[in-house]
mmCIF file of C-alpha atoms and ligand atoms in Angstrom:
data_model
loop_
_atom_site.group_PDB
_atom_site.id
_atom_site.type_symbol
_atom_site.label_atom_id
_atom_site.label_comp_id
_atom_site.label_asym_id
_atom_site.label_seq_id
_atom_site.Cartn_x
_atom_site.Cartn_y
_atom_site.Cartn_z
ATOM 1 C CA MET Z 292 130.693 142.766 99.979
ATOM 2 C CA GLY Z 293 128.672 141.332 103.173
ATOM 3 C CA LEU Z 294 128.348 144.690 104.510
ATOM 4 C CA SER Z 295 127.184 146.123 101.507
ATOM 5 C CA VAL Z 296 124.738 143.354 100.699
ATOM 6 C CA ALA Z 297 123.435 143.854 104.264
ATOM 7 C CA PHE Z 298 123.130 147.752 103.823
ATOM 8 C CA TYR Z 299 121.082 147.338 100.688
ATOM 9 C CA LEU Z 300 118.928 144.559 102.001
ATOM 10 C CA ARG Z 301 118.137 146.809 105.002
ATOM 11 C CA GLN Z 302 116.990 149.340 102.440
ATOM 12 C CA LEU Z 303 115.309 147.137 99.891
ATOM 13 C CA LEU Z 304 113.719 144.435 102.379
ATOM 14 C CA PRO Z 305 113.439 146.277 105.728
ATOM 15 C CA GLU Z 306 110.636 143.842 106.874
ATOM 16 C CA ALA Z 307 113.318 140.891 107.066
ATOM 17 C CA ALA Z 308 115.268 140.186 109.967
ATOM 18 C CA LEU Z 309 118.936 140.180 109.270
ATOM 19 C CA ILE Z 310 121.983 139.104 111.124
ATOM 20 C CA LEU Z 311 125.558 139.485 109.867
ATOM 21 C CA VAL Z 312 128.189 137.105 111.520
ATOM 22 C CA GLU Z 313 131.974 138.385 111.157
ATOM 23 C CA GLU Z 314 134.926 136.429 112.463
ATOM 24 C CA GLU Z 315 136.870 139.664 113.140
ATOM 25 C CA GLY Z 316 135.848 143.051 113.732
ATOM 26 C CA ILE Z 317 135.119 145.962 111.201
ATOM 27 C CA PRO Z 318 136.934 146.578 109.420
ATOM 28 C CA SER Z 319 138.379 142.953 109.349
ATOM 29 C CA GLU Z 320 142.100 142.792 109.047
ATOM 30 C CA GLN Z 321 142.145 139.264 107.804
ATOM 31 C CA GLY Z 322 140.050 139.696 104.541
ATOM 32 C CA ALA Z 323 140.779 140.807 101.089
ATOM 33 C CA SER Z 324 139.310 144.511 101.775
ATOM 34 C CA HIS Z 325 142.220 145.031 104.084
ATOM 35 C CA VAL Z 326 144.930 145.161 101.621
ATOM 36 C CA SER Z 327 143.253 145.889 98.237
ATOM 37 C CA PRO Z 328 144.951 148.646 96.719
ATOM 38 C CA GLY Z 329 141.592 149.746 95.433
ATOM 39 C CA ILE Z 330 142.573 150.985 91.948
ATOM 40 C CA LEU Z 331 139.340 152.109 89.857
ATOM 41 C CA ASP Z 332 140.356 152.166 86.358
ATOM 42 C CA LYS Z 333 137.408 151.746 84.120
ATOM 43 C CA GLY Z 334 139.850 150.387 81.390
ATOM 44 C CA ARG Z 335 140.181 147.156 83.511
ATOM 45 C CA ILE Z 336 136.411 146.746 83.215
ATOM 46 C CA ASN Z 337 134.339 144.560 80.495
ATOM 47 C CA PRO Z 338 132.773 147.464 78.410
ATOM 48 C CA GLU Z 339 129.373 145.552 78.919
ATOM 49 C CA LYS Z 340 129.674 146.260 82.520
ATOM 50 C CA ALA Z 341 130.298 149.877 82.068
ATOM 51 C CA ALA Z 342 126.875 151.034 83.647
ATOM 52 C CA PRO Z 343 127.034 148.917 86.883
ATOM 53 C CA TYR Z 344 130.823 150.076 87.414
ATOM 54 C CA ALA Z 345 129.853 153.871 86.844
ATOM 55 C CA TRP Z 346 127.089 153.222 89.405
ATOM 56 C CA GLY Z 347 129.579 151.584 91.948
ATOM 57 C CA TYR Z 348 132.157 154.290 91.146
ATOM 58 C CA GLU Z 349 129.649 157.277 92.089
ATOM 59 C CA VAL Z 350 128.673 155.339 95.384
ATOM 60 C CA LEU Z 351 132.323 155.148 96.569
ATOM 61 C CA LYS Z 352 132.751 158.705 95.788
ATOM 62 C CA HIS Z 353 129.726 159.768 97.767
ATOM 63 C CA LEU Z 354 129.664 157.260 100.501
ATOM 64 C CA ALA Z 355 128.407 159.467 103.271
ATOM 65 C CA GLU Z 356 125.343 160.446 100.976
ATOM 66 C CA GLU Z 357 124.718 157.028 99.940
ATOM 67 C CA THR Z 358 124.619 155.539 103.569
ATOM 68 C CA GLY Z 359 123.617 158.643 105.657
ATOM 69 C CA ILE Z 360 126.838 158.147 107.583
ATOM 70 C CA GLN Z 361 129.117 160.641 108.538
ATOM 71 C CA ARG Z 362 132.750 159.331 109.300
ATOM 72 C CA PRO Z 363 136.323 160.822 109.172
ATOM 73 C CA ASP Z 364 137.607 158.090 107.111
ATOM 74 C CA LYS Z 365 138.709 158.922 103.533
ATOM 75 C CA VAL Z 366 137.191 156.458 101.175
ATOM 76 C CA PHE Z 367 137.950 158.056 97.767
ATOM 77 C CA CYS Z 368 140.913 159.688 96.124
ATOM 78 C CA ALA Z 369 140.419 161.280 92.850
ATOM 79 C CA SER Z 370 143.978 161.265 91.647
ATOM 80 C CA GLY Z 371 143.475 160.496 88.073
ATOM 81 C CA ILE Z 372 145.640 157.794 86.152
ATOM 82 C CA LEU Z 373 148.331 158.721 83.766
ATOM 83 C CA HIS Z 374 148.889 155.855 81.339
ATOM 84 C CA PHE Z 375 152.280 155.032 79.683
ATOM 85 C CA LEU Z 376 153.585 152.841 76.736
ATOM 86 C CA VAL Z 377 150.412 152.696 75.017
ATOM 87 C CA GLN Z 378 149.606 154.152 71.716
ATOM 88 C CA GLU Z 379 146.673 156.406 72.275
ATOM 89 C CA ASN Z 380 147.303 160.088 72.407
ATOM 90 C CA GLY Z 381 145.451 162.669 74.441
ATOM 91 C CA SER Z 382 145.720 165.259 76.869
ATOM 92 C CA LEU Z 383 148.099 164.735 79.867
ATOM 93 C CA GLY Z 384 146.321 166.718 82.579
ATOM 94 C CA SER Z 385 147.867 169.232 84.661
ATOM 95 C CA LEU Z 386 151.404 168.103 85.729
ATOM 96 C CA ASN Z 387 153.588 170.653 87.284
ATOM 97 C CA PRO Z 388 157.156 170.700 86.443
ATOM 98 C CA GLU Z 389 158.421 168.975 89.693
ATOM 99 C CA GLU Z 390 155.883 166.080 88.705
ATOM 100 C CA LYS Z 391 157.105 165.979 85.330
ATOM 101 C CA LYS Z 392 160.652 165.593 86.190
ATOM 102 C CA ALA Z 393 159.828 162.846 88.845
ATOM 103 C CA ILE Z 394 157.902 160.808 86.241
ATOM 104 C CA ALA Z 395 160.959 161.299 83.786
ATOM 105 C CA GLN Z 396 163.064 159.459 85.953
ATOM 106 C CA MET Z 397 160.611 156.911 86.545
ATOM 107 C CA PHE Z 398 160.014 155.677 83.057
ATOM 108 C CA SER Z 399 161.764 155.594 79.825
ATOM 109 C CA SER Z 400 158.705 156.571 77.587
ATOM 110 C CA SER Z 401 156.490 159.505 77.368
ATOM 111 C CA PRO Z 402 153.009 159.499 79.078
ATOM 112 C CA ALA Z 403 150.493 158.703 76.504
ATOM 113 C CA TYR Z 404 147.150 159.568 77.994
ATOM 114 C CA TRP Z 405 145.410 160.940 80.991
ATOM 115 C CA ASP Z 406 142.182 159.320 82.589
ATOM 116 C CA ALA Z 407 140.812 162.011 84.979
ATOM 117 C CA GLN Z 408 138.310 159.433 86.258
ATOM 118 C CA GLY Z 409 141.014 156.998 87.453
ATOM 119 C CA ALA Z 410 140.919 156.876 91.085
ATOM 120 C CA TYR Z 411 141.639 154.753 94.190
ATOM 121 C CA ALA Z 412 139.430 153.909 97.038
ATOM 122 C CA SER Z 413 139.768 152.103 100.450
ATOM 123 C CA ALA Z 414 137.773 149.174 100.664
ATOM 124 C CA GLU Z 415 138.433 149.211 104.415
ATOM 125 C CA ALA Z 416 136.692 152.545 105.014
ATOM 126 C CA ALA Z 417 133.775 151.686 102.749
ATOM 127 C CA SER Z 418 133.370 148.602 104.787
ATOM 128 C CA LEU Z 419 132.917 151.074 107.799
ATOM 129 C CA PHE Z 420 130.358 153.517 105.988
ATOM 130 C CA PHE Z 421 128.192 150.109 105.011
ATOM 131 C CA GLY Z 422 128.553 148.591 108.424
ATOM 132 C CA TYR Z 423 127.532 151.774 110.230
ATOM 133 C CA GLY Z 424 124.702 152.312 107.678
ATOM 134 C CA ALA Z 425 123.502 148.950 107.966
ATOM 135 C CA VAL Z 426 123.372 148.816 111.730
ATOM 136 C CA LYS Z 427 121.802 152.215 111.922
ATOM 137 C CA SER Z 428 118.847 150.788 109.704
ATOM 138 C CA GLY Z 429 118.363 147.760 111.865
ATOM 139 C CA LEU Z 430 121.119 145.139 111.048
ATOM 140 C CA ASP Z 431 122.033 142.725 113.959
ATOM 141 C CA LEU Z 432 125.834 142.194 114.066
ATOM 142 C CA MET Z 433 127.860 139.346 115.671
ATOM 143 C CA LEU Z 434 131.373 140.280 115.693
ATOM 144 C CA ASN Z 435 134.297 137.874 116.546
ATOM 145 C CA THR Z 436 132.031 135.115 115.503
ATOM 146 C CA ARG Z 437 133.054 132.410 113.168
ATOM 147 C CA VAL Z 438 130.348 130.696 111.091
ATOM 148 C CA GLU Z 439 130.684 126.906 109.967
ATOM 149 C CA PRO Z 440 128.246 124.963 107.691
ATOM 150 C CA SER Z 441 126.051 122.313 109.723
ATOM 151 C CA GLY Z 442 124.156 120.713 107.594
ATOM 152 C CA ASP Z 443 120.162 121.013 106.450
ATOM 153 C CA ASN Z 444 120.713 124.824 105.994
ATOM 154 C CA LYS Z 445 121.840 124.985 109.624
ATOM 155 C CA LEU Z 446 124.770 127.405 110.516
ATOM 156 C CA LYS Z 447 127.121 126.752 113.446
ATOM 157 C CA LEU Z 448 128.280 129.989 115.118
ATOM 158 C CA GLN Z 449 131.390 129.933 117.176
ATOM 159 C CA ARG Z 450 131.929 132.889 119.531
ATOM 160 C CA LEU Z 451 135.755 133.552 119.706
ATOM 161 C CA GLU Z 452 137.954 135.285 122.572
ATOM 162 C CA TYR Z 453 141.507 135.638 123.064
ATOM 163 C CA ASN Z 454 142.819 133.620 125.932
ATOM 164 C CA ARG Z 455 145.747 134.693 128.069
ATOM 165 C CA MET Z 456 148.283 133.187 125.623
ATOM 166 C CA MET Z 457 146.718 135.568 123.112
ATOM 167 C CA GLN Z 458 145.467 132.434 121.331
ATOM 168 C CA ARG Z 459 141.966 132.672 119.749
ATOM 169 C CA VAL Z 460 139.578 130.037 121.144
ATOM 170 C CA VAL Z 461 135.942 129.117 120.991
ATOM 171 C CA ILE Z 462 133.894 130.016 124.115
ATOM 172 C CA LYS Z 463 130.612 129.077 123.178
ATOM 173 C CA GLU Z 464 128.886 127.454 120.057
ATOM 174 C CA GLU Z 465 125.328 127.655 119.130
ATOM 175 C CA GLN Z 466 123.281 126.490 115.981
ATOM 176 C CA ILE Z 467 120.945 128.631 114.027
ATOM 177 C CA SER Z 468 118.795 128.151 111.072
ATOM 178 C CA THR Z 469 117.976 130.573 108.612
ATOM 179 C CA ASP Z 470 115.402 131.266 105.580
ATOM 180 C CA THR Z 471 118.170 132.511 103.417
ATOM 181 C CA VAL Z 472 122.043 132.642 103.914
ATOM 182 C CA VAL Z 473 124.169 134.793 101.822
ATOM 183 C CA ILE Z 474 127.842 133.553 101.987
ATOM 184 C CA ALA Z 475 130.388 136.353 101.409
ATOM 185 C CA LEU Z 476 133.538 134.939 103.009
ATOM 186 C CA GLY Z 477 135.899 136.412 100.243
ATOM 187 C CA THR Z 478 138.322 133.408 99.329
ATOM 188 C CA LYS Z 479 136.888 131.324 101.733
ATOM 189 C CA THR Z 480 133.708 131.323 100.151
ATOM 190 C CA ALA Z 481 134.440 128.285 97.845
ATOM 191 C CA VAL Z 482 135.681 126.110 100.618
ATOM 192 C CA PHE Z 483 132.510 126.855 102.900
ATOM 193 C CA VAL Z 484 130.231 126.105 99.956
ATOM 194 C CA GLU Z 485 131.827 122.772 99.153
ATOM 195 C CA ALA Z 486 131.804 121.767 102.854
ATOM 196 C CA GLY Z 487 128.306 122.678 103.449
ATOM 197 C CA TRP Z 488 126.510 122.084 100.226
ATOM 198 C CA GLY Z 489 128.851 119.608 98.472
ATOM 199 C CA GLU Z 490 129.013 122.005 95.405
ATOM 200 C CA LEU Z 491 132.071 123.045 93.800
ATOM 201 C CA LEU Z 492 132.338 126.724 92.621
ATOM 202 C CA PRO Z 493 134.571 127.593 89.666
ATOM 203 C CA PHE Z 494 136.429 130.165 91.941
ATOM 204 C CA ARG Z 495 139.998 130.079 92.054
ATOM 205 C CA GLN Z 496 142.689 132.286 93.739
ATOM 206 C CA VAL Z 497 145.780 133.724 93.368
ATOM 207 C CA TYR Z 498 148.318 135.158 96.054
ATOM 208 C CA MET Z 499 149.053 138.938 95.026
ATOM 209 C CA GLN Z 500 151.814 141.106 96.556
ATOM 210 C CA TYR Z 501 152.210 144.806 96.724
ATOM 211 C CA PRO Z 502 155.786 145.887 97.182
ATOM 212 C CA ARG Z 503 156.519 149.565 98.123
ATOM 213 C CA ILE Z 504 158.904 152.265 96.938
ATOM 214 C CA GLU Z 505 159.737 153.654 100.265
ATOM 215 C CA ALA Z 506 160.539 157.649 100.658
ATOM 216 C CA ASP Z 507 162.669 158.567 97.952
ATOM 217 C CA LYS Z 508 164.184 161.920 97.340
ATOM 218 C CA ARG Z 509 162.966 161.790 93.524
ATOM 219 C CA LEU Z 510 159.388 161.676 94.768
ATOM 220 C CA PRO Z 511 157.737 164.847 95.026
ATOM 221 C CA LEU Z 512 156.005 165.657 98.262
ATOM 222 C CA THR Z 513 153.311 168.009 99.537
ATOM 223 C CA ASP Z 514 152.421 167.637 103.215
ATOM 224 C CA SER Z 515 154.485 164.387 103.479
ATOM 225 C CA ARG Z 516 152.438 162.797 100.895
ATOM 226 C CA VAL Z 517 153.639 161.850 97.467
ATOM 227 C CA ASN Z 518 152.010 164.354 95.061
ATOM 228 C CA LEU Z 519 151.522 162.227 91.881
ATOM 229 C CA PRO Z 520 148.487 160.805 90.304
ATOM 230 C CA ILE Z 521 148.340 157.013 89.713
ATOM 231 C CA LEU Z 522 150.936 155.950 87.009
ATOM 232 C CA GLN Z 523 150.272 152.868 84.732
ATOM 233 C CA ALA Z 524 152.774 151.143 82.604
ATOM 234 C CA ARG Z 525 153.101 147.768 81.266
ATOM 235 C CA GLY Z 526 150.068 146.560 83.454
ATOM 236 C CA PHE Z 527 151.836 147.908 86.528
ATOM 237 C CA TYR Z 528 150.035 150.627 88.619
ATOM 238 C CA PHE Z 529 152.267 152.914 90.909
ATOM 239 C CA ARG Z 530 149.788 154.257 93.784
ATOM 240 C CA PRO Z 531 150.723 157.077 96.025
ATOM 241 C CA GLN Z 532 150.882 155.833 99.573
ATOM 242 C CA GLY Z 533 152.199 158.294 102.217
ATOM 243 C CA GLU Z 534 155.712 159.216 101.328
ATOM 244 C CA GLY Z 535 156.099 156.483 98.981
ATOM 245 C CA LEU Z 536 154.463 154.519 96.244
ATOM 246 C CA LEU Z 537 152.518 151.166 96.203
ATOM 247 C CA VAL Z 538 153.539 148.805 93.243
ATOM 248 C CA ILE Z 539 150.641 146.858 92.025
ATOM 249 C CA PRO Z 540 151.981 144.178 89.517
ATOM 250 C CA PRO Z 541 149.838 143.053 86.637
ATOM 251 C CA ARG Z 542 147.351 140.103 87.742
ATOM 252 C CA LEU Z 543 149.071 136.745 87.908
ATOM 253 C CA ALA Z 544 147.623 133.332 86.764
ATOM 254 C CA PRO Z 545 145.639 131.579 89.258
ATOM 255 C CA ASP Z 546 147.679 129.588 91.849
ATOM 256 C CA PRO Z 547 147.364 125.674 91.989
ATOM 257 C CA ARG Z 548 145.518 124.247 95.214
ATOM 258 C CA GLY Z 549 147.815 124.171 98.023
ATOM 259 C CA TYR Z 550 150.146 126.805 96.984
ATOM 260 C CA GLU Z 551 151.665 128.326 99.988
ATOM 261 C CA PRO Z 552 152.899 132.111 99.504
ATOM 262 C CA SER Z 553 156.736 132.351 99.570
ATOM 263 C CA GLY Z 554 159.397 134.621 98.566
ATOM 264 C CA GLY Z 555 161.586 134.360 95.621
ATOM 265 C CA ASN Z 556 165.547 134.637 94.804
ATOM 266 C CA LEU Z 557 166.995 137.884 93.319
ATOM 267 C CA LEU Z 558 170.684 137.276 92.361
ATOM 268 C CA GLY Z 559 171.308 134.899 95.313
ATOM 269 C CA VAL Z 560 169.418 137.152 98.048
ATOM 270 C CA ARG Z 561 166.129 135.769 99.408
ATOM 271 C CA VAL Z 562 163.363 138.416 99.288
ATOM 272 C CA GLY Z 563 159.716 138.274 100.001
ATOM 273 C CA VAL Z 564 158.320 139.104 96.794
ATOM 274 C CA ARG Z 565 157.184 135.696 94.958
ATOM 275 C CA ARG Z 566 159.385 134.600 91.808
ATOM 276 C CA GLU Z 567 156.545 135.290 89.351
ATOM 277 C CA ILE Z 568 156.315 138.878 90.176
ATOM 278 C CA LEU Z 569 160.139 139.176 90.321
ATOM 279 C CA GLU Z 570 160.074 137.854 86.753
ATOM 280 C CA LEU Z 571 157.524 140.703 85.658
ATOM 281 C CA PHE Z 572 159.946 143.258 87.290
ATOM 282 C CA LEU Z 573 162.914 141.919 85.413
ATOM 283 C CA GLU Z 574 161.170 141.929 82.126
ATOM 284 C CA ALA Z 575 159.599 145.598 82.403
ATOM 285 C CA MET Z 576 162.655 147.031 84.194
ATOM 286 C CA ALA Z 577 164.159 148.578 80.828
ATOM 287 C CA GLU Z 578 161.100 150.658 80.302
ATOM 288 C CA LEU Z 579 160.491 151.097 84.100
ATOM 289 C CA PRO Z 580 163.628 152.275 85.545
ATOM 290 C CA ILE Z 581 161.954 153.020 88.626
ATOM 291 C CA LEU Z 582 161.772 149.109 89.242
ATOM 292 C CA GLY Z 583 165.533 149.202 89.669
ATOM 293 C CA TRP Z 584 165.491 152.144 92.363
ATOM 294 C CA GLU Z 585 167.248 151.037 95.637
ATOM 295 C CA SER Z 586 164.161 152.339 97.408
ATOM 296 C CA LEU Z 587 161.956 149.453 96.318
ATOM 297 C CA ASN Z 588 161.452 147.341 99.453
ATOM 298 C CA LEU Z 589 160.982 143.637 98.263
ATOM 299 C CA GLY Z 590 160.856 142.664 101.925
ATOM 300 C CA LYS Z 591 162.873 139.626 103.478
ATOM 301 C CA THR Z 592 160.040 137.222 103.641
ATOM 302 C CA ALA Z 593 156.664 136.904 102.100
ATOM 303 C CA ALA Z 594 155.321 137.980 105.296
ATOM 304 C CA ASN Z 595 156.766 141.390 105.118
ATOM 305 C CA VAL Z 596 155.380 142.317 101.873
ATOM 306 C CA ARG Z 597 151.599 143.322 101.824
ATOM 307 C CA GLY Z 598 149.782 140.728 99.828
ATOM 308 C CA ALA Z 599 146.414 138.788 99.848
ATOM 309 C CA TRP Z 600 144.669 136.079 98.365
ATOM 310 C CA GLU Z 601 142.143 137.243 95.473
ATOM 311 C CA VAL Z 602 139.341 135.389 94.189
ATOM 312 C CA VAL Z 603 139.534 134.673 90.513
ATOM 313 C CA THR Z 604 135.915 133.993 89.032
ATOM 314 C CA ALA Z 605 135.366 132.462 85.522
ATOM 315 C CA LYS Z 606 134.770 136.033 83.980
ATOM 316 C CA GLY Z 607 137.388 137.724 86.358
ATOM 317 C CA GLU Z 608 134.430 139.770 87.680
ATOM 318 C CA PRO Z 609 132.480 139.786 90.971
ATOM 319 C CA GLU Z 610 129.755 137.765 90.772
ATOM 320 C CA TRP Z 611 126.786 136.247 93.069
ATOM 321 C CA ARG Z 612 125.337 132.659 92.466
ATOM 322 C CA GLN Z 613 122.632 130.753 93.874
ATOM 323 C CA VAL Z 614 123.812 127.608 95.569
ATOM 324 C CA ASP Z 615 120.491 126.260 96.378
ATOM 325 C CA GLN Z 616 117.050 127.202 97.214
ATOM 326 C CA LYS Z 617 118.012 129.290 100.198
ATOM 327 C CA ALA Z 618 121.829 129.809 99.871
ATOM 328 C CA TYR Z 619 123.931 132.383 97.924
ATOM 329 C CA ALA Z 620 127.417 132.793 97.352
ATOM 330 C CA LEU Z 621 129.156 136.087 96.658
ATOM 331 C CA VAL Z 622 132.308 137.115 95.944
ATOM 332 C CA GLY Z 623 134.196 140.396 95.175
ATOM 333 C CA GLY Z 624 136.709 139.366 92.328
ATOM 334 C CA ASP Z 625 138.836 142.363 91.064
ATOM 335 C CA SER Z 626 136.641 145.468 91.333
ATOM 336 C CA LEU Z 627 135.407 147.284 94.265
ATOM 337 C CA ALA Z 628 132.894 149.510 92.036
ATOM 338 C CA LEU Z 629 131.729 146.394 90.243
ATOM 339 C CA GLY Z 630 131.492 144.610 93.544
ATOM 340 C CA LEU Z 631 129.024 147.259 94.921
ATOM 341 C CA ALA Z 632 126.799 146.773 92.094
ATOM 342 C CA THR Z 633 126.915 143.081 92.429
ATOM 343 C CA ALA Z 634 125.937 143.242 96.048
ATOM 344 C CA TYR Z 635 123.244 145.790 95.273
ATOM 345 C CA ASP Z 636 122.117 143.154 92.466
ATOM 346 C CA LEU Z 637 121.768 140.156 94.839
ATOM 347 C CA ALA Z 638 120.045 142.354 97.487
ATOM 348 C CA ALA Z 639 117.604 143.524 94.911
ATOM 349 C CA HIS Z 640 117.144 140.011 93.620
ATOM 350 C CA LEU Z 641 116.351 138.582 97.191
ATOM 351 C CA SER Z 642 113.860 141.601 97.587
ATOM 352 C CA LYS Z 643 112.058 140.372 94.314
ATOM 353 C CA LEU Z 644 113.140 144.195 92.685
ATOM 354 C CA ASN Z 645 113.265 144.095 88.931
ATOM 355 C CA THR Z 646 114.782 147.422 88.581
ATOM 356 C CA ARG Z 647 118.301 148.429 89.288
ATOM 357 C CA PRO Z 648 119.722 152.037 89.621
ATOM 358 C CA TRP Z 649 122.220 151.634 86.572
ATOM 359 C CA THR Z 650 119.455 150.647 83.877
ATOM 360 C CA SER Z 651 117.231 153.430 82.889
HETATM 361 C C1 FAD M 715 144.811 141.351 96.283
HETATM 362 C C2 FAD M 715 143.436 142.214 95.849
HETATM 363 C C3 FAD M 715 143.637 143.162 94.935
HETATM 364 C C4 FAD M 715 142.485 143.761 94.709
HETATM 365 N N1 FAD M 715 142.786 145.034 93.989
HETATM 366 C C5 FAD M 715 141.723 145.648 93.521
HETATM 367 C C6 FAD M 715 141.991 146.919 92.873
HETATM 368 O O1 FAD M 715 142.883 147.337 92.519
HETATM 369 N N2 FAD M 715 140.695 147.695 92.557
HETATM 370 C C7 FAD M 715 139.605 147.156 92.755
HETATM 371 O O2 FAD M 715 138.443 147.927 92.589
HETATM 372 N N3 FAD M 715 139.349 146.223 93.522
HETATM 373 C C8 FAD M 715 140.524 145.298 93.942
HETATM 374 N N4 FAD M 715 140.362 144.327 94.720
HETATM 375 C C9 FAD M 715 138.865 143.955 94.947
HETATM 376 C C10 FAD M 715 138.292 144.227 96.018
HETATM 377 O O3 FAD M 715 139.159 144.796 97.081
HETATM 378 C C11 FAD M 715 137.779 143.046 96.856
HETATM 379 O O4 FAD M 715 136.852 142.458 95.900
HETATM 380 C C12 FAD M 715 137.031 143.267 98.152
HETATM 381 O O5 FAD M 715 137.586 143.923 98.760
HETATM 382 C C13 FAD M 715 136.502 141.724 98.464
HETATM 383 O O6 FAD M 715 135.677 141.971 99.794
HETATM 384 P P1 FAD M 715 134.966 140.773 100.258
HETATM 385 O O7 FAD M 715 134.162 141.121 101.109
HETATM 386 O O8 FAD M 715 134.509 139.707 99.113
HETATM 387 O O9 FAD M 715 136.121 139.970 100.982
HETATM 388 P P2 FAD M 715 136.787 140.194 102.306
HETATM 389 O O10 FAD M 715 137.356 141.445 102.414
HETATM 390 O O11 FAD M 715 137.893 139.018 102.211
HETATM 391 O O12 FAD M 715 135.753 139.784 103.536
HETATM 392 C C14 FAD M 715 135.655 138.425 103.789
HETATM 393 C C15 FAD M 715 135.054 138.528 105.266
HETATM 394 O O13 FAD M 715 134.622 137.314 105.758
HETATM 395 C C16 FAD M 715 135.233 137.081 107.032
HETATM 396 N N5 FAD M 715 135.132 135.658 107.178
HETATM 397 C C17 FAD M 715 135.772 134.731 106.589
HETATM 398 N N6 FAD M 715 135.545 133.458 106.722
HETATM 399 C C18 FAD M 715 134.545 133.583 107.734
HETATM 400 C C19 FAD M 715 133.931 132.576 108.691
HETATM 401 N N7 FAD M 715 134.044 131.648 108.755
HETATM 402 N N8 FAD M 715 133.049 133.106 109.748
HETATM 403 C C20 FAD M 715 132.918 134.623 109.752
HETATM 404 N N9 FAD M 715 133.444 135.397 109.066
HETATM 405 C C21 FAD M 715 134.263 134.964 108.190
HETATM 406 C C22 FAD M 715 136.508 137.618 107.013
HETATM 407 O O14 FAD M 715 136.898 137.996 108.346
HETATM 408 C C23 FAD M 715 136.279 138.994 106.189
HETATM 409 O O15 FAD M 715 136.000 140.015 107.013
HETATM 410 C C24 FAD M 715 141.396 143.329 94.946
HETATM 411 C C25 FAD M 715 141.069 142.323 95.854
HETATM 412 C C26 FAD M 715 142.253 141.625 96.109
HETATM 413 C C27 FAD M 715 142.230 140.519 97.124
#
């Protein structure tokens, strides 16, 4: 989100001096973007947001053209989504017999409809395009630098390095003041704003986990990759990932403050997947036999299972809000495509631009 707002600010407000401060590298391995499964399903989007979503979707699909950067990273995979267990009827797309056979073993019901627009995208790869694009058009970048609020719209910058014990230490501190600050720290945004501006933002968070179906002879492979569309049933998505499938459970309710991610207990065995997700698995298992496959890897501890904190906003959508005269908070919520439109919207607002590319 920070890199995309920086990219659009360079385009829309080229006269402004702009510096982006990032605690890690690009892409960061700490943030939400590192683990996001990046499902693009318009069915999850509030219909009122269809136009900005469609704009963000096209941007993700054509990032080289949008950013003017050529990179080998693959951002977008137009796999389509096959939806199960819903009432609508429609075309099923073109599944070959091998795919049909695999799917029949995974789900007890027949496919209901096919969404050819369904896709998945890599948030990490997108951040590289926006980062390179913004630097090419004049962004100053400070990596390995943590930013802390320091009162009076000042910011403290801490330059970080690894010492011989491989611990991260602060090697230099400096203060800067800015005309405007955009705070896009993912789930750390709310705490940062509270510490610096004393304002409580209505952002909550939930720890989501994505266990994997490992390589399994029932999964059809082409060039060592699972050859299936994204499959959606009972709010679960199953997304091809290498020789296996990533299991994306339905969104959980926000966690109480202070919740520490920890694994659950399945038939007396400790596993890495949290209890609330195991309960969803058990409820859905009769309709989704795939959740009973022995190749489903639930991990031994929470640290073994791909997972991340996700920001939950009041409307469940990405948003920016003005914190005071000079500070803006920007969070991604649950949608990459809408997140990009939100980043553009903030850049356009700061540039005093009234038009948006998704409005005619
Ligand atoms: C679990 C999960 C599932 C998702 N699923 C989907 C999905 O299926 N489909 C979809 O479209 N979208 C999905 N999203 C949404 C999308 O991936 C996110 O909205 C987006 O990646 C968030 O990006 P961000 O820049 O807001 O946050 P982040 O990627 O977390 O970036 C925040 C950055 O701030 C840096 N930082 C933090 N603190 C400091 C500091 N003090 N100083 C300097 N730097 C700092 C971090 O290193 C990080 O690079 C999901 C998100 C999550 C978390």
